[in-house]
């Protein structure tokens, strides 16, 4: 479904890949996005998209839980700060029913969260509030590169 893995990289100065996400980024805490850093964006990329979800939510919630869906991020962007305002980028609806970031809030123990960055060949023409499923449909055939970062969070 997604494009090839290339040199695109995604990291966070707040936590290492596979490590614990700091408490303040949780839904019932400060509920602000963690800082993220991007590198290796292909020169031909027209935009970036970011999806944060929780595949461990399938058992308690019956679905992969979407925490943040953002697209049309300027491809020259190399970092987003904590509590980032998207500017010209567009935010979709998360599974809390809210537009924007909704932090980790596992109901049943530690979950692993996926932070996925996509370099796209064009800008998806989607309205604000779009869901992850609609973004994924719009990205089909347009993904130049992708990167993933994971982090854990427990109640």
PDB file of C-alpha atoms in Angstrom:
ATOM      1  CA  UNK A   1       0.000   0.000   0.000  1.00  0.00           C
ATOM      2  CA  UNK A   2       2.838   2.389   0.769  1.00  0.00           C
ATOM      3  CA  UNK A   3       5.859   3.394  -1.246  1.00  0.00           C
ATOM      4  CA  UNK A   4       9.452   2.248  -1.024  1.00  0.00           C
ATOM      5  CA  UNK A   5      11.608   2.884   1.991  1.00  0.00           C
ATOM      6  CA  UNK A   6      14.461   5.213   1.084  1.00  0.00           C
ATOM      7  CA  UNK A   7      16.757   7.501   2.977  1.00  0.00           C
ATOM      8  CA  UNK A   8      13.818   9.400   4.474  1.00  0.00           C
ATOM      9  CA  UNK A   9      14.272   9.524   8.240  1.00  0.00           C
ATOM     10  CA  UNK A  10      11.999  10.439  11.131  1.00  0.00           C
ATOM     11  CA  UNK A  11      13.196  10.943  14.711  1.00  0.00           C
ATOM     12  CA  UNK A  12      12.241  12.769  17.886  1.00  0.00           C
ATOM     13  CA  UNK A  13      14.546  14.575  20.319  1.00  0.00           C
ATOM     14  CA  UNK A  14      11.992  13.671  23.037  1.00  0.00           C
ATOM     15  CA  UNK A  15      12.391   9.861  22.759  1.00  0.00           C
ATOM     16  CA  UNK A  16      14.401   7.233  20.906  1.00  0.00           C
ATOM     17  CA  UNK A  17      12.815   4.816  18.444  1.00  0.00           C
ATOM     18  CA  UNK A  18      10.996   2.099  20.402  1.00  0.00           C
ATOM     19  CA  UNK A  19      11.356   3.925  23.718  1.00  0.00           C
ATOM     20  CA  UNK A  20       8.794   5.528  26.050  1.00  0.00           C
ATOM     21  CA  UNK A  21       7.022   8.692  24.883  1.00  0.00           C
ATOM     22  CA  UNK A  22       7.242  11.340  27.654  1.00  0.00           C
ATOM     23  CA  UNK A  23       4.056  11.799  29.709  1.00  0.00           C
ATOM     24  CA  UNK A  24       3.356  15.381  28.631  1.00  0.00           C
ATOM     25  CA  UNK A  25       2.471  14.232  25.106  1.00  0.00           C
ATOM     26  CA  UNK A  26      -0.415  12.076  26.424  1.00  0.00           C
ATOM     27  CA  UNK A  27      -4.058  12.927  25.813  1.00  0.00           C
ATOM     28  CA  UNK A  28      -4.844  13.425  29.511  1.00  0.00           C
ATOM     29  CA  UNK A  29      -1.637  15.387  30.121  1.00  0.00           C
ATOM     30  CA  UNK A  30      -0.527  18.441  28.064  1.00  0.00           C
ATOM     31  CA  UNK A  31      -1.832  16.730  24.889  1.00  0.00           C
ATOM     32  CA  UNK A  32       0.679  18.411  22.596  1.00  0.00           C
ATOM     33  CA  UNK A  33       2.552  16.674  19.800  1.00  0.00           C
ATOM     34  CA  UNK A  34       6.148  15.677  20.519  1.00  0.00           C
ATOM     35  CA  UNK A  35       8.888  17.395  18.539  1.00  0.00           C
ATOM     36  CA  UNK A  36       9.847  15.542  15.372  1.00  0.00           C
ATOM     37  CA  UNK A  37      12.793  15.823  13.005  1.00  0.00           C
ATOM     38  CA  UNK A  38      12.852  14.877   9.316  1.00  0.00           C
ATOM     39  CA  UNK A  39      15.824  14.170   7.037  1.00  0.00           C
ATOM     40  CA  UNK A  40      16.415  12.681   3.617  1.00  0.00           C
ATOM     41  CA  UNK A  41      13.284  14.085   1.952  1.00  0.00           C
ATOM     42  CA  UNK A  42      13.533  13.328  -1.787  1.00  0.00           C
ATOM     43  CA  UNK A  43      14.163  16.424  -3.908  1.00  0.00           C
ATOM     44  CA  UNK A  44      11.133  15.654  -6.060  1.00  0.00           C
ATOM     45  CA  UNK A  45       8.760  15.602  -3.070  1.00  0.00           C
ATOM     46  CA  UNK A  46       5.960  18.162  -3.348  1.00  0.00           C
ATOM     47  CA  UNK A  47       4.646  17.615   0.172  1.00  0.00           C
ATOM     48  CA  UNK A  48       4.897  15.549   3.337  1.00  0.00           C
ATOM     49  CA  UNK A  49       2.194  13.744   5.290  1.00  0.00           C
ATOM     50  CA  UNK A  50       2.348  12.532   8.879  1.00  0.00           C
ATOM     51  CA  UNK A  51       0.175   9.877  10.492  1.00  0.00           C
ATOM     52  CA  UNK A  52       0.326   8.814  14.140  1.00  0.00           C
ATOM     53  CA  UNK A  53      -1.706   5.796  15.133  1.00  0.00           C
ATOM     54  CA  UNK A  54      -1.979   2.998  17.697  1.00  0.00           C
ATOM     55  CA  UNK A  55      -2.234  -0.508  16.218  1.00  0.00           C
ATOM     56  CA  UNK A  56      -2.396  -1.976  19.759  1.00  0.00           C
ATOM     57  CA  UNK A  57      -5.844  -0.355  20.134  1.00  0.00           C
ATOM     58  CA  UNK A  58      -7.453  -3.079  18.015  1.00  0.00           C
ATOM     59  CA  UNK A  59      -8.055  -5.262  21.091  1.00  0.00           C
ATOM     60  CA  UNK A  60      -9.675  -2.657  23.398  1.00  0.00           C
ATOM     61  CA  UNK A  61     -11.170  -0.325  20.753  1.00  0.00           C
ATOM     62  CA  UNK A  62     -11.838  -2.672  17.856  1.00  0.00           C
ATOM     63  CA  UNK A  63      -9.696  -0.639  15.441  1.00  0.00           C
ATOM     64  CA  UNK A  64      -6.306   0.946  14.901  1.00  0.00           C
ATOM     65  CA  UNK A  65      -6.719   4.279  16.726  1.00  0.00           C
ATOM     66  CA  UNK A  66      -5.716   7.378  14.742  1.00  0.00           C
ATOM     67  CA  UNK A  67      -4.068  10.110  16.806  1.00  0.00           C
ATOM     68  CA  UNK A  68      -2.909  12.638  14.202  1.00  0.00           C
ATOM     69  CA  UNK A  69      -3.366  12.974  10.465  1.00  0.00           C
ATOM     70  CA  UNK A  70      -1.526  15.872   8.780  1.00  0.00           C
ATOM     71  CA  UNK A  71      -0.796  16.480   5.105  1.00  0.00           C
ATOM     72  CA  UNK A  72       0.518  19.146   2.726  1.00  0.00           C
ATOM     73  CA  UNK A  73       3.451  19.823   5.042  1.00  0.00           C
ATOM     74  CA  UNK A  74       6.102  21.814   3.149  1.00  0.00           C
ATOM     75  CA  UNK A  75       8.758  19.333   1.952  1.00  0.00           C
ATOM     76  CA  UNK A  76      11.554  21.682   3.044  1.00  0.00           C
ATOM     77  CA  UNK A  77      10.406  21.241   6.652  1.00  0.00           C
ATOM     78  CA  UNK A  78      13.086  19.472   8.671  1.00  0.00           C
ATOM     79  CA  UNK A  79      11.448  19.650  12.103  1.00  0.00           C
ATOM     80  CA  UNK A  80       8.231  20.359  13.867  1.00  0.00           C
ATOM     81  CA  UNK A  81       8.314  21.606  17.413  1.00  0.00           C
ATOM     82  CA  UNK A  82       6.215  20.389  20.334  1.00  0.00           C
ATOM     83  CA  UNK A  83       2.719  21.912  20.190  1.00  0.00           C
ATOM     84  CA  UNK A  84       3.276  22.676  16.494  1.00  0.00           C
ATOM     85  CA  UNK A  85       0.816  24.873  14.622  1.00  0.00           C
ATOM     86  CA  UNK A  86       0.400  23.455  11.105  1.00  0.00           C
ATOM     87  CA  UNK A  87       0.451  26.753   9.179  1.00  0.00           C
ATOM     88  CA  UNK A  88      -0.309  25.863   5.543  1.00  0.00           C
ATOM     89  CA  UNK A  89      -0.466  22.139   6.303  1.00  0.00           C
ATOM     90  CA  UNK A  90      -3.875  20.532   6.799  1.00  0.00           C
ATOM     91  CA  UNK A  91      -4.998  18.454   9.792  1.00  0.00           C
ATOM     92  CA  UNK A  92      -7.509  15.643   9.656  1.00  0.00           C
ATOM     93  CA  UNK A  93      -9.873  14.202  12.228  1.00  0.00           C
ATOM     94  CA  UNK A  94      -8.460  11.797  14.812  1.00  0.00           C
ATOM     95  CA  UNK A  95     -10.405   8.987  16.450  1.00  0.00           C
ATOM     96  CA  UNK A  96     -11.271  11.219  19.411  1.00  0.00           C
ATOM     97  CA  UNK A  97     -13.501  13.001  16.883  1.00  0.00           C
ATOM     98  CA  UNK A  98     -11.275  16.087  17.012  1.00  0.00           C
ATOM     99  CA  UNK A  99      -9.252  17.835  14.341  1.00  0.00           C
ATOM    100  CA  UNK A 100      -5.540  17.905  15.140  1.00  0.00           C
ATOM    101  CA  UNK A 101      -3.321  15.998  17.532  1.00  0.00           C
ATOM    102  CA  UNK A 102      -4.793  13.680  20.153  1.00  0.00           C
ATOM    103  CA  UNK A 103      -2.111  12.126  22.341  1.00  0.00           C
ATOM    104  CA  UNK A 104      -1.662   8.578  23.576  1.00  0.00           C
ATOM    105  CA  UNK A 105      -4.282   7.359  26.057  1.00  0.00           C
ATOM    106  CA  UNK A 106      -4.196   3.548  26.217  1.00  0.00           C
ATOM    107  CA  UNK A 107      -7.030   2.104  28.325  1.00  0.00           C
ATOM    108  CA  UNK A 108      -5.460  -1.262  29.084  1.00  0.00           C
ATOM    109  CA  UNK A 109      -1.686  -1.064  29.523  1.00  0.00           C
ATOM    110  CA  UNK A 110       1.323  -0.117  27.438  1.00  0.00           C
ATOM    111  CA  UNK A 111       0.743   0.449  23.699  1.00  0.00           C
ATOM    112  CA  UNK A 112       3.185   1.065  20.862  1.00  0.00           C
ATOM    113  CA  UNK A 113       2.472   4.118  18.723  1.00  0.00           C
ATOM    114  CA  UNK A 114       3.536   4.483  15.085  1.00  0.00           C
ATOM    115  CA  UNK A 115       4.705   7.837  13.758  1.00  0.00           C
ATOM    116  CA  UNK A 116       4.802   7.554   9.956  1.00  0.00           C
ATOM    117  CA  UNK A 117       6.149  10.199   7.602  1.00  0.00           C
ATOM    118  CA  UNK A 118       5.409  10.103   3.867  1.00  0.00           C
ATOM    119  CA  UNK A 119       7.100  12.087   1.087  1.00  0.00           C
ATOM    120  CA  UNK A 120       4.527  12.645  -1.656  1.00  0.00           C
ATOM    121  CA  UNK A 121       4.809  13.547  -5.333  1.00  0.00           C
ATOM    122  CA  UNK A 122       1.988  16.095  -5.058  1.00  0.00           C
ATOM    123  CA  UNK A 123      -0.338  17.808  -2.599  1.00  0.00           C
ATOM    124  CA  UNK A 124      -3.437  15.788  -1.715  1.00  0.00           C
ATOM    125  CA  UNK A 125      -6.537  17.883  -2.393  1.00  0.00           C
ATOM    126  CA  UNK A 126      -8.518  16.987   0.698  1.00  0.00           C
ATOM    127  CA  UNK A 127     -10.586  19.152   3.027  1.00  0.00           C
ATOM    128  CA  UNK A 128      -9.543  19.749   6.622  1.00  0.00           C
ATOM    129  CA  UNK A 129     -11.024  17.131   8.908  1.00  0.00           C
ATOM    130  CA  UNK A 130     -10.454  14.257   6.466  1.00  0.00           C
ATOM    131  CA  UNK A 131      -9.827  10.838   8.026  1.00  0.00           C
ATOM    132  CA  UNK A 132      -6.693   8.690   7.755  1.00  0.00           C
ATOM    133  CA  UNK A 133      -8.523   6.283   5.431  1.00  0.00           C
ATOM    134  CA  UNK A 134      -9.273   9.098   2.965  1.00  0.00           C
ATOM    135  CA  UNK A 135      -5.709  10.378   3.164  1.00  0.00           C
ATOM    136  CA  UNK A 136      -4.371   6.882   2.500  1.00  0.00           C
ATOM    137  CA  UNK A 137      -6.606   6.641  -0.572  1.00  0.00           C
ATOM    138  CA  UNK A 138      -5.350  10.023  -1.801  1.00  0.00           C
ATOM    139  CA  UNK A 139      -1.697   8.996  -1.231  1.00  0.00           C
ATOM    140  CA  UNK A 140      -2.004   5.795  -3.280  1.00  0.00           C
ATOM    141  CA  UNK A 141       0.516   5.904  -6.112  1.00  0.00           C
ATOM    142  CA  UNK A 142       2.007   9.184  -4.850  1.00  0.00           C
ATOM    143  CA  UNK A 143       4.370   7.988  -2.102  1.00  0.00           C
ATOM    144  CA  UNK A 144       8.011   8.597  -2.974  1.00  0.00           C
ATOM    145  CA  UNK A 145       9.420   7.537   0.405  1.00  0.00           C
ATOM    146  CA  UNK A 146       8.324   6.761   3.934  1.00  0.00           C
ATOM    147  CA  UNK A 147       9.865   6.543   7.380  1.00  0.00           C
ATOM    148  CA  UNK A 148       8.611   5.256  10.710  1.00  0.00           C
ATOM    149  CA  UNK A 149       9.322   5.987  14.362  1.00  0.00           C
ATOM    150  CA  UNK A 150       7.712   4.071  17.224  1.00  0.00           C
ATOM    151  CA  UNK A 151       7.233   4.947  20.847  1.00  0.00           C
ATOM    152  CA  UNK A 152       5.483   3.346  23.805  1.00  0.00           C
ATOM    153  CA  UNK A 153       3.063   4.859  26.295  1.00  0.00           C
ATOM    154  CA  UNK A 154       1.330   3.377  29.339  1.00  0.00           C
ATOM    155  CA  UNK A 155      -1.515   4.774  31.463  1.00  0.00           C
TER     156      UNK A 155
END
